[in-house]
Structures are given as structure tokens and as C-alpha cells.
């Protein structure tokens, strides 16, 4: 059943996020009673389950392509730098999540965000998740890795969010990270989220060079849609 597949797909990532937030909290603070973390996991988890189930039903091709792991099949010609970068990104993300409870309960490197700022962070997190899932639904070639999809009929997607920025999925993910740092109460983690921006910009350079080679129409798309992540700004 598509709905069941959609509901099951995000569970491993939700479980990993829960462990990375709650296990360090238990170690450094001696408690798992962290309302913001539980609220974050509940809301983002529910949004991810709903988004994934919707993809599985309404955009099965987009759902299928997202189920690929960090490495593409050999015949898909994934650049080595993307495989290495994907591993580095995953490790950084895990370390970043684990750092948040350590900072909140032990390090306290910066004063915590106010309640209103944390609420703004929650809204940004939810908006980021929504943008990311919408971008995936609108582009059935939005694979987790850079690889050759010409045999699958890959073409340039220039409608919907892709008519505003060239990489709306990455934009949604970056907004999610920034919002999560504020929601969970760590300005230091917000600063640390700049690492995701650096890695994302590096990946965009690699990805767009690859797409220019495999999709002749991509160069024209970059001229029509100038912004990579933020309309008119970046």
C-alpha cells in the first residue's frame, strides 16, 4: 500500500533524530524531559509522515527516487566527490543534532533565544519541511545523490517553486535547520547551521556543473532563473 510505504519511509530518520537529541540530554542533564525537543520531534515527525504519505500517493515517482541511499548504483555515474560529500554532510548533521542538547544543558555558549524567537523558529521549521516536500513533489528527479538520470527521461523542471529558485529543496532544508536551532534553544547551533549552507553551496556548484553536461537545456534555465536558494538574493 502506498500510504503505508509513505508512513514507514521517514521513521528511521525520525528515530535517529530522537536518539541524537534525547540521548545527549539524558547524559548531560540526567533527564529526557525536554518539552521543546519532544514538541520538535512530534511536529516535525508528523509533518514528515504526512508529507511522505502524500508523496507516495500523489507523486509516486518523486517518492521512489527519494528512497535511494547516499550512493547511486555504479552505472548511474555518481561523481566520487558527491559520494564523499554526502557522507560528510550526514556526519555533520548527526554531530550538529547531538551538539544542540549539549549546548542547551551544559555548554550554554550563548544566551538562549526568547520564547518569541523560539516560536518563530518553530514556524520556520514547519515552513522549511513544507517547502522541501513541495519541491520533491514538483520534481521527480530530485534524487538524494547526483547521478545520471537521462535514461529515466530526466528534464529540466522550471515550474512551481523551481520557477522561483533553482534549488528549492535545499532552501527548505536550510530553513528547517535554522528554525530547529532556534526552536530547540541554541543560538550556537544556529551559527553551526552555517556549515550546512557552505556544504549546500558547494554541492550546488558540483550538481549544476553535472547538469550542464547531461542536460543541454539546463544552461538556459540558469539564465531564466537566476536565484539558487533565495529569490533575488542568493
JSON list of N, CA, C and O in Angstrom, two decimals, residues 7-39:
[
{"chain": "A", "resi": 7, "resn": "UNK", "atom": "N", "xyz": [4.34, 6.15, 5.09]},
{"chain": "A", "resi": 7, "resn": "UNK", "atom": "CA", "xyz": [4.43, 6.34, 6.54]},
{"chain": "A", "resi": 7, "resn": "UNK", "atom": "C", "xyz": [5.68, 5.69, 7.12]},
{"chain": "A", "resi": 7, "resn": "UNK", "atom": "O", "xyz": [6.25, 6.18, 8.09]},
{"chain": "A", "resi": 8, "resn": "UNK", "atom": "N", "xyz": [6.11, 4.60, 6.53]},
{"chain": "A", "resi": 8, "resn": "UNK", "atom": "CA", "xyz": [7.28, 3.89, 7.05]},
{"chain": "A", "resi": 8, "resn": "UNK", "atom": "C", "xyz": [8.59, 4.57, 6.67]},
{"chain": "A", "resi": 8, "resn": "UNK", "atom": "O", "xyz": [9.57, 4.52, 7.43]},
{"chain": "A", "resi": 9, "resn": "UNK", "atom": "N", "xyz": [8.61, 5.23, 5.51]},
{"chain": "A", "resi": 9, "resn": "UNK", "atom": "CA", "xyz": [9.87, 5.77, 4.97]},
{"chain": "A", "resi": 9, "resn": "UNK", "atom": "C", "xyz": [10.58, 6.74, 5.92]},
{"chain": "A", "resi": 9, "resn": "UNK", "atom": "O", "xyz": [11.81, 6.66, 6.08]},
{"chain": "A", "resi": 10, "resn": "UNK", "atom": "N", "xyz": [9.89, 7.71, 6.57]},
{"chain": "A", "resi": 10, "resn": "UNK", "atom": "CA", "xyz": [10.61, 8.67, 7.41]},
{"chain": "A", "resi": 10, "resn": "UNK", "atom": "C", "xyz": [10.97, 8.15, 8.80]},
{"chain": "A", "resi": 10, "resn": "UNK", "atom": "O", "xyz": [11.72, 8.83, 9.52]},
{"chain": "A", "resi": 11, "resn": "UNK", "atom": "N", "xyz": [10.44, 7.00, 9.19]},
{"chain": "A", "resi": 11, "resn": "UNK", "atom": "CA", "xyz": [10.62, 6.55, 10.56]},
{"chain": "A", "resi": 11, "resn": "UNK", "atom": "C", "xyz": [12.09, 6.40, 10.98]},
{"chain": "A", "resi": 11, "resn": "UNK", "atom": "O", "xyz": [12.45, 6.79, 12.11]},
{"chain": "A", "resi": 12, "resn": "UNK", "atom": "N", "xyz": [12.96, 5.84, 10.13]},
{"chain": "A", "resi": 12, "resn": "UNK", "atom": "CA", "xyz": [14.37, 5.73, 10.57]},
{"chain": "A", "resi": 12, "resn": "UNK", "atom": "C", "xyz": [15.00, 7.08, 10.87]},
{"chain": "A", "resi": 12, "resn": "UNK", "atom": "O", "xyz": [15.72, 7.22, 11.87]},
{"chain": "A", "resi": 13, "resn": "UNK", "atom": "N", "xyz": [14.76, 8.08, 10.03]},
{"chain": "A", "resi": 13, "resn": "UNK", "atom": "CA", "xyz": [15.34, 9.40, 10.27]},
{"chain": "A", "resi": 13, "resn": "UNK", "atom": "C", "xyz": [14.76, 10.05, 11.54]},
{"chain": "A", "resi": 13, "resn": "UNK", "atom": "O", "xyz": [15.49, 10.71, 12.29]},
{"chain": "A", "resi": 14, "resn": "UNK", "atom": "N", "xyz": [13.47, 9.86, 11.76]},
{"chain": "A", "resi": 14, "resn": "UNK", "atom": "CA", "xyz": [12.85, 10.39, 12.97]},
{"chain": "A", "resi": 14, "resn": "UNK", "atom": "C", "xyz": [13.46, 9.73, 14.20]},
{"chain": "A", "resi": 14, "resn": "UNK", "atom": "O", "xyz": [13.75, 10.40, 15.20]},
{"chain": "A", "resi": 15, "resn": "UNK", "atom": "N", "xyz": [13.67, 8.43, 14.13]},
{"chain": "A", "resi": 15, "resn": "UNK", "atom": "CA", "xyz": [14.26, 7.70, 15.25]},
{"chain": "A", "resi": 15, "resn": "UNK", "atom": "C", "xyz": [15.69, 8.16, 15.51]},
{"chain": "A", "resi": 15, "resn": "UNK", "atom": "O", "xyz": [16.10, 8.34, 16.67]},
{"chain": "A", "resi": 16, "resn": "UNK", "atom": "N", "xyz": [16.45, 8.37, 14.44]},
{"chain": "A", "resi": 16, "resn": "UNK", "atom": "CA", "xyz": [17.84, 8.84, 14.61]},
{"chain": "A", "resi": 16, "resn": "UNK", "atom": "C", "xyz": [17.85, 10.23, 15.24]},
{"chain": "A", "resi": 16, "resn": "UNK", "atom": "O", "xyz": [18.63, 10.51, 16.16]},
{"chain": "A", "resi": 17, "resn": "UNK", "atom": "N", "xyz": [16.98, 11.12, 14.75]},
{"chain": "A", "resi": 17, "resn": "UNK", "atom": "CA", "xyz": [16.91, 12.47, 15.32]},
{"chain": "A", "resi": 17, "resn": "UNK", "atom": "C", "xyz": [16.55, 12.42, 16.80]},
{"chain": "A", "resi": 17, "resn": "UNK", "atom": "O", "xyz": [17.12, 13.15, 17.62]},
{"chain": "A", "resi": 18, "resn": "UNK", "atom": "N", "xyz": [15.61, 11.54, 17.15]},
{"chain": "A", "resi": 18, "resn": "UNK", "atom": "CA", "xyz": [15.22, 11.41, 18.55]},
{"chain": "A", "resi": 18, "resn": "UNK", "atom": "C", "xyz": [16.39, 10.95, 19.41]},
{"chain": "A", "resi": 18, "resn": "UNK", "atom": "O", "xyz": [16.64, 11.48, 20.51]},
{"chain": "A", "resi": 19, "resn": "UNK", "atom": "N", "xyz": [17.14, 9.98, 18.93]},
{"chain": "A", "resi": 19, "resn": "UNK", "atom": "CA", "xyz": [18.29, 9.49, 19.69]},
{"chain": "A", "resi": 19, "resn": "UNK", "atom": "C", "xyz": [19.36, 10.56, 19.83]},
{"chain": "A", "resi": 19, "resn": "UNK", "atom": "O", "xyz": [19.95, 10.72, 20.91]},
{"chain": "A", "resi": 20, "resn": "UNK", "atom": "N", "xyz": [19.61, 11.31, 18.76]},
{"chain": "A", "resi": 20, "resn": "UNK", "atom": "CA", "xyz": [20.66, 12.33, 18.79]},
{"chain": "A", "resi": 20, "resn": "UNK", "atom": "C", "xyz": [20.31, 13.50, 19.70]},
{"chain": "A", "resi": 20, "resn": "UNK", "atom": "O", "xyz": [21.20, 14.15, 20.25]},
{"chain": "A", "resi": 21, "resn": "UNK", "atom": "N", "xyz": [19.03, 13.77, 19.87]},
{"chain": "A", "resi": 21, "resn": "UNK", "atom": "CA", "xyz": [18.62, 14.85, 20.77]},
{"chain": "A", "resi": 21, "resn": "UNK", "atom": "C", "xyz": [18.46, 14.38, 22.21]},
{"chain": "A", "resi": 21, "resn": "UNK", "atom": "O", "xyz": [18.93, 15.03, 23.15]},
{"chain": "A", "resi": 22, "resn": "UNK", "atom": "N", "xyz": [17.80, 13.25, 22.39]},
{"chain": "A", "resi": 22, "resn": "UNK", "atom": "CA", "xyz": [17.42, 12.83, 23.73]},
{"chain": "A", "resi": 22, "resn": "UNK", "atom": "C", "xyz": [18.53, 12.10, 24.48]},
{"chain": "A", "resi": 22, "resn": "UNK", "atom": "O", "xyz": [18.65, 12.24, 25.70]},
{"chain": "A", "resi": 23, "resn": "UNK", "atom": "N", "xyz": [19.34, 11.31, 23.76]},
{"chain": "A", "resi": 23, "resn": "UNK", "atom": "CA", "xyz": [20.41, 10.58, 24.45]},
{"chain": "A", "resi": 23, "resn": "UNK", "atom": "C", "xyz": [21.42, 11.55, 25.08]},
{"chain": "A", "resi": 23, "resn": "UNK", "atom": "O", "xyz": [21.75, 11.41, 26.27]},
{"chain": "A", "resi": 24, "resn": "UNK", "atom": "N", "xyz": [21.93, 12.54, 24.35]},
{"chain": "A", "resi": 24, "resn": "UNK", "atom": "CA", "xyz": [22.85, 13.50, 25.00]},
{"chain": "A", "resi": 24, "resn": "UNK", "atom": "C", "xyz": [22.17, 14.28, 26.13]},
{"chain": "A", "resi": 24, "resn": "UNK", "atom": "O", "xyz": [22.82, 14.58, 27.13]},
{"chain": "A", "resi": 25, "resn": "UNK", "atom": "N", "xyz": [20.88, 14.59, 25.95]},
{"chain": "A", "resi": 25, "resn": "UNK", "atom": "CA", "xyz": [20.16, 15.29, 27.03]},
{"chain": "A", "resi": 25, "resn": "UNK", "atom": "C", "xyz": [20.13, 14.44, 28.29]},
{"chain": "A", "resi": 25, "resn": "UNK", "atom": "O", "xyz": [20.32, 14.94, 29.40]},
{"chain": "A", "resi": 26, "resn": "UNK", "atom": "N", "xyz": [19.89, 13.15, 28.10]},
{"chain": "A", "resi": 26, "resn": "UNK", "atom": "CA", "xyz": [19.88, 12.25, 29.25]},
{"chain": "A", "resi": 26, "resn": "UNK", "atom": "C", "xyz": [21.23, 12.15, 29.92]},
{"chain": "A", "resi": 26, "resn": "UNK", "atom": "O", "xyz": [21.33, 12.04, 31.14]},
{"chain": "A", "resi": 27, "resn": "UNK", "atom": "N", "xyz": [22.29, 12.22, 29.11]},
{"chain": "A", "resi": 27, "resn": "UNK", "atom": "CA", "xyz": [23.64, 12.09, 29.66]},
{"chain": "A", "resi": 27, "resn": "UNK", "atom": "C", "xyz": [24.06, 13.36, 30.40]},
{"chain": "A", "resi": 27, "resn": "UNK", "atom": "O", "xyz": [24.56, 13.30, 31.53]},
{"chain": "A", "resi": 28, "resn": "UNK", "atom": "N", "xyz": [23.88, 14.53, 29.76]},
{"chain": "A", "resi": 28, "resn": "UNK", "atom": "CA", "xyz": [24.40, 15.76, 30.35]},
{"chain": "A", "resi": 28, "resn": "UNK", "atom": "C", "xyz": [23.44, 16.39, 31.36]},
{"chain": "A", "resi": 28, "resn": "UNK", "atom": "O", "xyz": [23.87, 17.10, 32.27]},
{"chain": "A", "resi": 29, "resn": "UNK", "atom": "N", "xyz": [22.14, 16.12, 31.20]},
{"chain": "A", "resi": 29, "resn": "UNK", "atom": "CA", "xyz": [21.17, 16.73, 32.10]},
{"chain": "A", "resi": 29, "resn": "UNK", "atom": "C", "xyz": [20.51, 15.72, 33.02]},
{"chain": "A", "resi": 29, "resn": "UNK", "atom": "O", "xyz": [19.80, 16.09, 33.95]},
{"chain": "A", "resi": 30, "resn": "UNK", "atom": "N", "xyz": [20.71, 14.44, 32.73]},
{"chain": "A", "resi": 30, "resn": "UNK", "atom": "CA", "xyz": [20.13, 13.40, 33.57]},
{"chain": "A", "resi": 30, "resn": "UNK", "atom": "C", "xyz": [18.63, 13.26, 33.41]},
{"chain": "A", "resi": 30, "resn": "UNK", "atom": "O", "xyz": [17.96, 12.68, 34.27]},
{"chain": "A", "resi": 31, "resn": "UNK", "atom": "N", "xyz": [18.09, 13.76, 32.29]},
{"chain": "A", "resi": 31, "resn": "UNK", "atom": "CA", "xyz": [16.64, 13.65, 32.08]},
{"chain": "A", "resi": 31, "resn": "UNK", "atom": "C", "xyz": [16.32, 13.69, 30.60]},
{"chain": "A", "resi": 31, "resn": "UNK", "atom": "O", "xyz": [17.05, 14.30, 29.80]},
{"chain": "A", "resi": 32, "resn": "UNK", "atom": "N", "xyz": [15.24, 13.02, 30.26]},
{"chain": "A", "resi": 32, "resn": "UNK", "atom": "CA", "xyz": [14.71, 13.09, 28.89]},
{"chain": "A", "resi": 32, "resn": "UNK", "atom": "C", "xyz": [13.51, 14.03, 28.84]},
{"chain": "A", "resi": 32, "resn": "UNK", "atom": "O", "xyz": [12.87, 14.15, 27.80]},
{"chain": "A", "resi": 33, "resn": "UNK", "atom": "N", "xyz": [13.23, 14.67, 29.95]},
{"chain": "A", "resi": 33, "resn": "UNK", "atom": "CA", "xyz": [12.10, 15.60, 30.00]},
{"chain": "A", "resi": 33, "resn": "UNK", "atom": "C", "xyz": [12.56, 16.93, 29.42]},
{"chain": "A", "resi": 33, "resn": "UNK", "atom": "O", "xyz": [13.08, 17.81, 30.13]},
{"chain": "A", "resi": 34, "resn": "UNK", "atom": "N", "xyz": [12.39, 17.06, 28.14]},
{"chain": "A", "resi": 34, "resn": "UNK", "atom": "CA", "xyz": [12.81, 18.25, 27.39]},
{"chain": "A", "resi": 34, "resn": "UNK", "atom": "C", "xyz": [11.65, 18.61, 26.46]},
{"chain": "A", "resi": 34, "resn": "UNK", "atom": "O", "xyz": [11.59, 18.15, 25.33]},
{"chain": "A", "resi": 35, "resn": "UNK", "atom": "N", "xyz": [10.71, 19.40, 26.95]},
{"chain": "A", "resi": 35, "resn": "UNK", "atom": "CA", "xyz": [9.47, 19.66, 26.19]},
{"chain": "A", "resi": 35, "resn": "UNK", "atom": "C", "xyz": [9.71, 20.17, 24.77]},
{"chain": "A", "resi": 35, "resn": "UNK", "atom": "O", "xyz": [9.00, 19.77, 23.84]},
{"chain": "A", "resi": 36, "resn": "UNK", "atom": "N", "xyz": [10.69, 21.05, 24.59]},
{"chain": "A", "resi": 36, "resn": "UNK", "atom": "CA", "xyz": [10.93, 21.58, 23.24]},
{"chain": "A", "resi": 36, "resn": "UNK", "atom": "C", "xyz": [11.37, 20.48, 22.28]},
{"chain": "A", "resi": 36, "resn": "UNK", "atom": "O", "xyz": [10.95, 20.45, 21.12]},
{"chain": "A", "resi": 37, "resn": "UNK", "atom": "N", "xyz": [12.22, 19.60, 22.76]},
{"chain": "A", "resi": 37, "resn": "UNK", "atom": "CA", "xyz": [12.68, 18.52, 21.90]},
{"chain": "A", "resi": 37, "resn": "UNK", "atom": "C", "xyz": [11.53, 17.58, 21.56]},
{"chain": "A", "resi": 37, "resn": "UNK", "atom": "O", "xyz": [11.37, 17.16, 20.40]},
{"chain": "A", "resi": 38, "resn": "UNK", "atom": "N", "xyz": [10.72, 17.23, 22.53]},
{"chain": "A", "resi": 38, "resn": "UNK", "atom": "CA", "xyz": [9.58, 16.36, 22.27]},
{"chain": "A", "resi": 38, "resn": "UNK", "atom": "C", "xyz": [8.59, 17.04, 21.33]},
{"chain": "A", "resi": 38, "resn": "UNK", "atom": "O", "xyz": [8.02, 16.40, 20.44]},
{"chain": "A", "resi": 39, "resn": "UNK", "atom": "N", "xyz": [8.38, 18.34, 21.53]},
{"chain": "A", "resi": 39, "resn": "UNK", "atom": "CA", "xyz": [7.50, 19.07, 20.62]},
{"chain": "A", "resi": 39, "resn": "UNK", "atom": "C", "xyz": [8.05, 19.10, 19.21]},
{"chain": "A", "resi": 39, "resn": "UNK", "atom": "O", "xyz": [7.31, 18.90, 18.23]}
]
